[in-house]
XYZ file of C-alpha atoms in Angstrom:
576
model
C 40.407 99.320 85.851
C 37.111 100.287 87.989
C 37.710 103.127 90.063
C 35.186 102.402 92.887
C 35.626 104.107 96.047
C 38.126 103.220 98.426
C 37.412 101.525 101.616
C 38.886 103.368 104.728
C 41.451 100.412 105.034
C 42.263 100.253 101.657
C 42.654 103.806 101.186
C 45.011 103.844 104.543
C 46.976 101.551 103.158
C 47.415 102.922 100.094
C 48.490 106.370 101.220
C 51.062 104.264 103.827
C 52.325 103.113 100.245
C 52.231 106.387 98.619
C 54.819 107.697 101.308
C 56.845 104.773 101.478
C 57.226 105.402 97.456
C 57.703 108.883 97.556
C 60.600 108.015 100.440
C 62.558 105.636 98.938
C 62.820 107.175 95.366
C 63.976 110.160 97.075
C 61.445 112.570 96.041
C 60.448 113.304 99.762
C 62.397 113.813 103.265
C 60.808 112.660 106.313
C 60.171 116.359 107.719
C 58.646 117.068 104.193
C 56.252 114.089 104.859
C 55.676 115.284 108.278
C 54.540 118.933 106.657
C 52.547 117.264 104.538
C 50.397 115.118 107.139
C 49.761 118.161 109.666
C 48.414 120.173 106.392
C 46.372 116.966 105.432
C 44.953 116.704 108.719
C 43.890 120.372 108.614
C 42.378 120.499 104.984
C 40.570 118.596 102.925
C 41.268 115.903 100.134
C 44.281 113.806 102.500
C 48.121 113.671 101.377
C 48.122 114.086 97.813
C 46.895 117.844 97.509
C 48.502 118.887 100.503
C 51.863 117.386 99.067
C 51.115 119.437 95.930
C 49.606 122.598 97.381
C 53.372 122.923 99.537
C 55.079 121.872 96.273
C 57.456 119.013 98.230
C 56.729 116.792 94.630
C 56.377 117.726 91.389
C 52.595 117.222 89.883
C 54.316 114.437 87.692
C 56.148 112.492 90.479
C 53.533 112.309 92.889
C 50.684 110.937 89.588
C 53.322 108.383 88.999
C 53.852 107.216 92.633
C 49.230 106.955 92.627
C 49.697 105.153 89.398
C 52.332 102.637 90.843
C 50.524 101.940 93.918
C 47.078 101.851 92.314
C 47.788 99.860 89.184
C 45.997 102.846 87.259
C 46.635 104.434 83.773
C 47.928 107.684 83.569
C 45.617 110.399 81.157
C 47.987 111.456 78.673
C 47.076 115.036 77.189
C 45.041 113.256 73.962
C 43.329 111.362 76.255
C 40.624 114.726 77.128
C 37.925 114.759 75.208
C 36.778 117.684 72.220
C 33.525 118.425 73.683
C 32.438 118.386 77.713
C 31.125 114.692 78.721
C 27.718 114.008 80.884
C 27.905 117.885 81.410
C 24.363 118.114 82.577
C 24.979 115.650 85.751
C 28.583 117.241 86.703
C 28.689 120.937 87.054
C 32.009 122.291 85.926
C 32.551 124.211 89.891
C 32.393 120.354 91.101
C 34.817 119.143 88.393
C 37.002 122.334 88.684
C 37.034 122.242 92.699
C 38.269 118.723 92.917
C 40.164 118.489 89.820
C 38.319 115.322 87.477
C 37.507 115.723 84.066
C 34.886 112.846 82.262
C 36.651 111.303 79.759
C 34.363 108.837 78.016
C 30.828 107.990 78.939
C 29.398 104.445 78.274
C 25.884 102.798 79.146
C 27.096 101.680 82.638
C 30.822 103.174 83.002
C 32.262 106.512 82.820
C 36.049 106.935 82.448
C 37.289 109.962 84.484
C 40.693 111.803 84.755
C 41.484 112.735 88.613
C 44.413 114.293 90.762
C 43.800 113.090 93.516
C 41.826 109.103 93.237
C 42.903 108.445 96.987
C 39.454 111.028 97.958
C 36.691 108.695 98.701
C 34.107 111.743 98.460
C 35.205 112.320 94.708
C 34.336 109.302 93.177
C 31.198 108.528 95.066
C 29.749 111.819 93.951
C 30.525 110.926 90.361
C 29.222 107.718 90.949
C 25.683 109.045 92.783
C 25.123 111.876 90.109
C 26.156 110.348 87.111
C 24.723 106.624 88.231
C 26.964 104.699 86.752
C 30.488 102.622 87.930
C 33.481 105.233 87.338
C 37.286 103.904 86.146
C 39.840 106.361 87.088
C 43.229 107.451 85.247
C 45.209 109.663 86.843
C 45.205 113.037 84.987
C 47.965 115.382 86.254
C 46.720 118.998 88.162
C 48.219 121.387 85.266
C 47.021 119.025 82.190
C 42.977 118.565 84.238
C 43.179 122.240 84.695
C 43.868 123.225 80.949
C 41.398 121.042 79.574
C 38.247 122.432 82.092
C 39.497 125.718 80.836
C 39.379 124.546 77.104
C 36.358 122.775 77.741
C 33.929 125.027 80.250
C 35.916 128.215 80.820
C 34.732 129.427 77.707
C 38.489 129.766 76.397
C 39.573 131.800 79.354
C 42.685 130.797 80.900
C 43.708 130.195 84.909
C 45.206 133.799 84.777
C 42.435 135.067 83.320
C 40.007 133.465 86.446
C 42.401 134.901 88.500
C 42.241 138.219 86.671
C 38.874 138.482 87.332
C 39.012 138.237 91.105
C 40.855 140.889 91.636
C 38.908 143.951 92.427
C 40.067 147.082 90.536
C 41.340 149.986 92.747
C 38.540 152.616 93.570
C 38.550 156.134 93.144
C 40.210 157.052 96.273
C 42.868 154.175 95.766
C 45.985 155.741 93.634
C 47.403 152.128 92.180
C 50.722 153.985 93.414
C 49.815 154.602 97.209
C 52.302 152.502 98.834
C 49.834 151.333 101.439
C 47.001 149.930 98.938
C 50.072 148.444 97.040
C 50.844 146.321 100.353
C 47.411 145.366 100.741
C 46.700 143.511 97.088
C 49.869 142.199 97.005
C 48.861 140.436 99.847
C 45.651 139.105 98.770
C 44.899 135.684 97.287
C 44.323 136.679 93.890
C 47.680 138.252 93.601
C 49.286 135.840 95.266
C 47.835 132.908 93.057
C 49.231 135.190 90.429
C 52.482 135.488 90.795
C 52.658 131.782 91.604
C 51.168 130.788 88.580
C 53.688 132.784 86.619
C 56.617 131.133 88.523
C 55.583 127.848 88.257
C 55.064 127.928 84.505
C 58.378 128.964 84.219
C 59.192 125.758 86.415
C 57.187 123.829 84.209
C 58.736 125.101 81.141
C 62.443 124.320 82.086
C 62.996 128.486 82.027
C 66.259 129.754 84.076
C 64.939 133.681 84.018
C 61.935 134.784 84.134
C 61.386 138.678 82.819
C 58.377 141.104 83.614
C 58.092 144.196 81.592
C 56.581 147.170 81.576
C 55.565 149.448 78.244
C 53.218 152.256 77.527
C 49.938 150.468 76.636
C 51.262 146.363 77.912
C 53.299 144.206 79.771
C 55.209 141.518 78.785
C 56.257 138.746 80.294
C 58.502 136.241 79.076
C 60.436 133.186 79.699
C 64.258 132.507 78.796
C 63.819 128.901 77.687
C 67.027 127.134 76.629
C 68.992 130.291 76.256
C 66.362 131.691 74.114
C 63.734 134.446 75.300
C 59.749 133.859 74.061
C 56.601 135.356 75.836
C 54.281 133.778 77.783
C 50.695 135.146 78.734
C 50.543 138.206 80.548
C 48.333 140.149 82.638
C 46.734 143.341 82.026
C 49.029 146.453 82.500
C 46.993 147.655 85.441
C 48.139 144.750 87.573
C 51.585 145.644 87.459
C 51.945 147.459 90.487
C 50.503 144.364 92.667
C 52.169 141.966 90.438
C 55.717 143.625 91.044
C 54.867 144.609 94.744
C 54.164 140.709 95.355
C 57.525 139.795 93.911
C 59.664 142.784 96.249
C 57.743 141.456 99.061
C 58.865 137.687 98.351
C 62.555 139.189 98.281
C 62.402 141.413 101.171
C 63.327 144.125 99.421
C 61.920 148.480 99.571
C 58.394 148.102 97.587
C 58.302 152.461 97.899
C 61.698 152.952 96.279
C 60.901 152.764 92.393
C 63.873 155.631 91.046
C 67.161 153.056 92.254
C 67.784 149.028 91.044
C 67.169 146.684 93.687
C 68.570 143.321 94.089
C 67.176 140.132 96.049
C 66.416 136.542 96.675
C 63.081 134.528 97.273
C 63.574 130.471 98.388
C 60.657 128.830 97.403
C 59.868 125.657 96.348
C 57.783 124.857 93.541
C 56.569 121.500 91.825
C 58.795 119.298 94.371
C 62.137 121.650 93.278
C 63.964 124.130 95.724
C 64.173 127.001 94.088
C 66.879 130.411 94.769
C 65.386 133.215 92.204
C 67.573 136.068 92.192
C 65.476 139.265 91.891
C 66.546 142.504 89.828
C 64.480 145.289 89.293
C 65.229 147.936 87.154
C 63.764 151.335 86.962
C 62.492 151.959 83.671
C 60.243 154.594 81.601
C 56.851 152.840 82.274
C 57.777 151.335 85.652
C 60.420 148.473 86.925
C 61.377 146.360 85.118
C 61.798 142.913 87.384
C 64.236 139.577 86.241
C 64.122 136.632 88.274
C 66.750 133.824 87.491
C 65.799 130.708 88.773
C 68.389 128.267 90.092
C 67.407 124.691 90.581
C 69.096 123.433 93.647
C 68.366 120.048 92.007
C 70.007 121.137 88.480
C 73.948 120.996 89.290
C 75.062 118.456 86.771
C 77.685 115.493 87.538
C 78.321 113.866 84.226
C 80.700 115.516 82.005
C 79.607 113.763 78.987
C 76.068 115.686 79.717
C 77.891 118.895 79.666
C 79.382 118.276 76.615
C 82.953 117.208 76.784
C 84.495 115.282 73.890
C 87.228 112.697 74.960
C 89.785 114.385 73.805
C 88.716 117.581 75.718
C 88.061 115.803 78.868
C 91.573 113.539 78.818
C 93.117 117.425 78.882
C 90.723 118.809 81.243
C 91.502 115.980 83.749
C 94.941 116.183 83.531
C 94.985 119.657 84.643
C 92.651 119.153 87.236
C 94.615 116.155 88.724
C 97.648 118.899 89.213
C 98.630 119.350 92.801
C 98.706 123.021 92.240
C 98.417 125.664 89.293
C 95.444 127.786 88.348
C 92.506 125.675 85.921
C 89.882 129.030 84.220
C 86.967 128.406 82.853
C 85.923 131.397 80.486
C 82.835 132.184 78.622
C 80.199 135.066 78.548
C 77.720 135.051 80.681
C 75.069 132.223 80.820
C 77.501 129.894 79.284
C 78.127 127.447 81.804
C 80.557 128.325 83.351
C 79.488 128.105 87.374
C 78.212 124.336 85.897
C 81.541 122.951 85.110
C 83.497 124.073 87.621
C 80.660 122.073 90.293
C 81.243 119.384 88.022
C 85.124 119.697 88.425
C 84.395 120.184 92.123
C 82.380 116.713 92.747
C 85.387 114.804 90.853
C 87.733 116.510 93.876
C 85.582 116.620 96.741
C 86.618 113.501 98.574
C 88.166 113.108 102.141
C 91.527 113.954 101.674
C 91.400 117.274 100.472
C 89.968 120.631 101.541
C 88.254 122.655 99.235
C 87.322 126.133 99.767
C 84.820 128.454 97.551
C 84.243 131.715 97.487
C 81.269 133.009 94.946
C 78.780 135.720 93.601
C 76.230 134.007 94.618
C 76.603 130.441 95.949
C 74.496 128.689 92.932
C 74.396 124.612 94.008
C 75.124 123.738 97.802
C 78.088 121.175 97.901
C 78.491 118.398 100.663
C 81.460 118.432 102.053
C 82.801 121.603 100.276
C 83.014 124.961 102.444
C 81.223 127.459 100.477
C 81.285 131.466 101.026
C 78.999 133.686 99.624
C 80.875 137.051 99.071
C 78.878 140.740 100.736
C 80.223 143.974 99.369
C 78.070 145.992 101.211
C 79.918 144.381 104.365
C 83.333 144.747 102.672
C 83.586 141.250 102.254
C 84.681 141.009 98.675
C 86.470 138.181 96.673
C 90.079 139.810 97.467
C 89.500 139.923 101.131
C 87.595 136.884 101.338
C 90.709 135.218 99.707
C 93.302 137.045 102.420
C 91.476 134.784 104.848
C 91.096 131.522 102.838
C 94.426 130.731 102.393
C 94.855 130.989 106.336
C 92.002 127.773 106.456
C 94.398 125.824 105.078
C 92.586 124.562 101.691
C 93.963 121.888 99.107
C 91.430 123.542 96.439
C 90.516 127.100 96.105
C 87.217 127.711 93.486
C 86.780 131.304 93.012
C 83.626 132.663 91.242
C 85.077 135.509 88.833
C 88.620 136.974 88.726
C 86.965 140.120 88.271
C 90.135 142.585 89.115
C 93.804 142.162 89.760
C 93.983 142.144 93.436
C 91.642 139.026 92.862
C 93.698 137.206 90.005
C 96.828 138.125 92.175
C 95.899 136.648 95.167
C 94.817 133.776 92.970
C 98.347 133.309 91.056
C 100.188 133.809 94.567
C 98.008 130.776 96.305
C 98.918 128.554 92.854
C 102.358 129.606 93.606
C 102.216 128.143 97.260
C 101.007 124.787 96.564
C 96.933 125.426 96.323
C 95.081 124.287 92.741
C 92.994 127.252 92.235
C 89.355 126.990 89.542
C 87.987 130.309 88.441
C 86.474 131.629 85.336
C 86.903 134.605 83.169
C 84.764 136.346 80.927
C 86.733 136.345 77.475
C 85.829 134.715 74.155
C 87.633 132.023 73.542
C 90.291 130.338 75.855
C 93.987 132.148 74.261
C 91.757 135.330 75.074
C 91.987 133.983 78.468
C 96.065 134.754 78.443
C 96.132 138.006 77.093
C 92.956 138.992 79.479
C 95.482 138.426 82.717
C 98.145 140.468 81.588
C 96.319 142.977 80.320
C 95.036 143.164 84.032
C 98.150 143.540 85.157
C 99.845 140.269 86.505
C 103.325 139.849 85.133
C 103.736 137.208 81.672
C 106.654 135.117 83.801
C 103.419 134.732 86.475
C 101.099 133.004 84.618
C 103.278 130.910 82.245
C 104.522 129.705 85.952
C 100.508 128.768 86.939
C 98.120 128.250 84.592
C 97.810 125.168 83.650
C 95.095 125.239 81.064
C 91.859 127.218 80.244
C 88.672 125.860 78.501
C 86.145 127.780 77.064
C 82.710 127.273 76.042
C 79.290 128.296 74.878
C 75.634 126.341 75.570
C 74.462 125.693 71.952
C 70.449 124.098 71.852
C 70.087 120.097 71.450
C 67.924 119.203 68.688
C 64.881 116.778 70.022
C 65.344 114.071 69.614
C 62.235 112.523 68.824
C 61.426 114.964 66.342
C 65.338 116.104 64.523
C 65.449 115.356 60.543
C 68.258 114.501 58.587
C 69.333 116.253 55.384
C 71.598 116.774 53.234
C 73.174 119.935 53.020
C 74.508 121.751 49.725
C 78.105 121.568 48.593
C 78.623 124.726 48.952
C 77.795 125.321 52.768
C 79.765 122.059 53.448
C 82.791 124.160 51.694
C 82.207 127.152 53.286
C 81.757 126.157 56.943
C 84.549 123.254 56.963
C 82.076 120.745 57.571
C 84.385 118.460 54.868
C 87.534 118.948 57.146
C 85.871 118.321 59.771
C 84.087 114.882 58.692
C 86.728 114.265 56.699
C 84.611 113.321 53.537
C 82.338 115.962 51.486
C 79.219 113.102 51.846
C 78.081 114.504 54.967
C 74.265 114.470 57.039
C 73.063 117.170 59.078
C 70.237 117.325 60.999
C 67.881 120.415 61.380
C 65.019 121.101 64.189
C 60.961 119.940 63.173
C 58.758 120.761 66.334
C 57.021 118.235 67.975
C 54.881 118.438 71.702
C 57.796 117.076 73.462
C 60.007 120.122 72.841
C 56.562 122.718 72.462
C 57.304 123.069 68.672
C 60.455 124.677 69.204
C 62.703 121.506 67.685
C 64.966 121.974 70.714
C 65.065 120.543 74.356
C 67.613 121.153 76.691
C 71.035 122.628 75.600
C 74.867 121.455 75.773
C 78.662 123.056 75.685
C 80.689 123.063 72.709
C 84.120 123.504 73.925
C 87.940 124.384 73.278
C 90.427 123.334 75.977
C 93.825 124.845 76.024
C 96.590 122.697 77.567
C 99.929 125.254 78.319
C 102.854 123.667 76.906
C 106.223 125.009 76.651
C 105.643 126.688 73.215
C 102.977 128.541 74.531
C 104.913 129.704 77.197
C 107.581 130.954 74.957
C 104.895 133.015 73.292
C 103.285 134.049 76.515
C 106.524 135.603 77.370
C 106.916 137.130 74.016
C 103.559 139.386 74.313
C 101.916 137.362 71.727
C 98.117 138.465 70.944
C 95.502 136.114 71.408
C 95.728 135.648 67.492
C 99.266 133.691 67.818
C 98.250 132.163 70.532
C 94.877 129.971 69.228
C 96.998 129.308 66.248
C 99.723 127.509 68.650
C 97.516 126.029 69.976
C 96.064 124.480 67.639
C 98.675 123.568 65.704
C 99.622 121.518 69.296
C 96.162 119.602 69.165
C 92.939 121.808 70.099
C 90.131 121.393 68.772
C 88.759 124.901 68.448
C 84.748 126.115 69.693
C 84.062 126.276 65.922
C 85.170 122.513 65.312
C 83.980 121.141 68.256
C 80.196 122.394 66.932
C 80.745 121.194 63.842
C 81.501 117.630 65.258
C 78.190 118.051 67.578
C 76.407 119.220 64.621
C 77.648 116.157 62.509
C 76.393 113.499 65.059
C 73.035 115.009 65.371
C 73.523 116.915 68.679
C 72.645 120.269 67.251
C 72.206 122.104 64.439
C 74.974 123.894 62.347
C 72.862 127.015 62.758
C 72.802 126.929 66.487
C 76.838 126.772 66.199
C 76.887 129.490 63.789
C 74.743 131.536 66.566
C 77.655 131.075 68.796
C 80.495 130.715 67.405
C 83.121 131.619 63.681
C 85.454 129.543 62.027
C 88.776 131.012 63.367
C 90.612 128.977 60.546
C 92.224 130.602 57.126
């Protein structure tokens, strides 16, 4: 289709469009649209870059709203060309400044990729120095910006032009002066900086994001699907700005380098709100900074997403449809944990019932749910915070961690009184779960009276889909892990991770649960109140009907989910 310039009417009503898109599919709020015009009206370029310079829609939803309302192709990454096209008429500042790259070039026509075809100046520029007609596609900002770097950056990177515009400290400047530390942190280069390693790790799906410092480097790298690799860096000498810019963002001491810190930037990047939660960590060669990112957006609903098996869900609702009784969730860290119980939370949160949270931090914001964030450094802690809950008369009671035995005893004494208290434990397995509470102390008669079951889980990485291969795997390994028992036949098909550009070569994207759910049933209880180990306990169990963490991987292995070597990562065959 012929880009041509816009007339003024056309180009009004296409923007009118453009919002009225954005609107109803939910990807922007009216105040968000409201920011966007007063920024519009100040700059340059109209909506569309001041939508994506305040980050109120991702680079991909707003290029599919122009494409929509346009009737123009989207640039797909194979799209940009090997070698730069007509670059004698179209300097590479002109192309880099308002984000086009020449696609094709033909005896009348050039094809161009643009952010932004709603700027009238843009294309009649192209038009006047190439002199020819111009058709548009719409190129997203990140994908326009690699390939000018590929094509007239010489190689270098977007860090690496950002590198370079940062001027080095001078003689009389000590990189650890507190004062000259404020100042580059607060200048554009620095800032551009740390925003460009942020959103990557939007970009790339990451939930932490780690910045280290060694001797003669510094690393950063992304956790990506549970899994850390690194990412581009930049040089060591920047790491004082670099980490000053980040305590800044989370209001937190940028002179005190000997103690941990902890804090919390809101931001929002590529049209999601983002909470990082900020650790640094005083280390040999300087602080050492996490940030976990938490996607408001990225509380999950569906329990089939998370992983549950119907089996495994019939017993999970069951004990969550209990007037009263305690429900734990229990994994290590990272596992999930915070994500199911929201999930459990959603199926509960309707008009007739209270519910009541109290968590380290507050991860997903719940309508309709009353959520408390607890403060130590105020005193307000999960036992005292509790005290006071039960007073608000609640229906449902989530707690965050049952990290003590004040906590899981004001938790068993508010199952006891009619409340149905969720809360998670950090144990292996869920009969680890059992033992774990009375080894902190509450009494075996206690919690054979309120728990009503425990499930326990681990994230294990899916296998792409478009890329997975099936194989057959030797005898022997089907033997040795069970995979026969568990298929039932010795004939079996796995399926093992390839790499593709959907999943960046890894062979995974995106992770799920295999679980274990433990229902308490009266011979449980008997052995419970016997001072069984956690031993007797998963082998009751499952001689009443659980599917174990081991055999619930295998089945997600069988059907293609994952691989048997990402359940092998996480989890042993607890059988003879």
């Amino acid at each position: 289709m012929v880009g041509t310039a816009l007339t003024a009417k056309v180009r009004g009503d296409a923007v009118r469009a453009l919002e009225e898109r954005l609107l109803a599919q939910g990807k922007l709020s009216r105040a968000d649209l409201e920011r966007a015009r007063m920024l519009a009206e100040e700059g340059e370029g109209g909506l569309v870059p001041a939508l994506l310079r305040l980050g109120l829609v991702s680079e991909q939803g707003v290029a599919e709203a122009l494409a929509e309302v346009l009737g123009l192709p989207m640039a797909n990454p194979v799209d940009y060309p090997a070698a730069p096209v007509m670059e004698e008429q179209l300097s590479p500042r002109f192309l880099r400044q308002y984000k086009v790259v020449p696609l094709a070039a033909g005896a009348e026509r050039v094809e161009v990729a643009l952010a932004n075809p709603l700027d009238d100046y843009v294309i009649r520029a192209i038009e006047l120095f190439s002199g020819k007609a111009v058709s548009c596609r719409i190129g997203l900002p990140a994908e326009i910006d690699a390939a000018l770097d590929r094509l007239y950056a010489g190689g270098r990177t977007e860090m690496d032009q950002i590198v370079g515009d940062i001027v080095p400290a001078s003689d009389g400047e000590r990189e650890e002066d507190v004062a000259h530390l404020k100042d580059m942190a607060s200048e554009a280069p620095v800032i551009r900086l740390v925003s460009l390693i942020i959103q990557r790790a939007v970009e790339q799906g990451a939930s932490d994001i780690h910045i280290e410092p060694f001797e003669n480097e510094l690393k950063v790298r992304y956790r990506v699907d549970g899994l850390l690799h690194e990412v581009e860096a930049p040089p060591p000498r920047l790491f004082p700005a670099v980490v000053s810019r980040i305590k800044i963002m989370a209001r937190l001491d940028i002179a005190e380098r000997r103690l941990p810190q902890d804090g919390r930037i809101r931001m929002r990047v590529q049209g999601r709100e983002l909470d990082l939660r900020v650790s640094t960590f005083p280390t040999m060669h300087g602080e050492s900074v996490v940030m976990r990112l938490l996607y408001k957006d990225g509380a999950v609903g569906d329990f089939a997403e998370l992983g549950f098996s119907e089996r495994t869900l019939a017993d999970f609702m069951a004990c969550l449809k209990q007037p009263y009784g305690i429900l734990l969730v229990t994994g290590p860290t990272g596992s999930g944990k915070t994500t199911t119980l929201y999930a459990a939370l959603r199926v509960l949160n309707d008009p007739t019932r209270k519910i009541l949270t109290v968590e380290d931090p507050v991860e997903y914001q719940i309508p309709g749910v009353n959520q408390m964030q607890v403060k130590p450094q105020i005193g307000l802690t999960f036992a005292r915070a509790l005290r006071s809950m039960v007073r608000q008369d609640p229906d449902v009671i989530m707690i965050g961690e049952m990290r003590d035995l004040e906590t899981a005893e004001i938790g068993v004494q508010s199952a006891l009184t009619g409340h149905l208290v969720l809360s998670t434990l950090h144990t292996n397995d869920a009969p680890s779960s059992i033992t774990r509470l009375l080894d902190m102390g509450v009494a075996g008669y206690l919690v054979t009276s309120v728990v009503n079951g425990v499930l326990a889980q681990r994230l294990v990485r899916r296998l792409c889909p478009a890329c997975r291969e099936a194989y057959r795997p030797l005898p022997e390994l089907v033997r040795r892990t069970r995979l026969d028992k568990v298929a039932g036949r010795e004939d079996v098909t796995l399926y093992r991770p390839v790499g593709c550009e959907a999943c960046m070569g890894t062979g995974y994207h995106g992770r799920i649960a295999i679980m274990e759910m433990l229902v308490m049933t009266d011979p449980l209880r008997r052995l419970v109140l016997e001072e069984a180990d956690a031993r007797r306990l998963a082998q009751a169990a499952i001689e009443g009907g659980m599917t174990s963490l081991y055999e619930d991987g295998l089945a997600k292995a069988l059907a293609g989910v994952t691989s048997i070597e990402e359940v092998l990562r996480v989890s042993q065959d607890q059988g003879d």
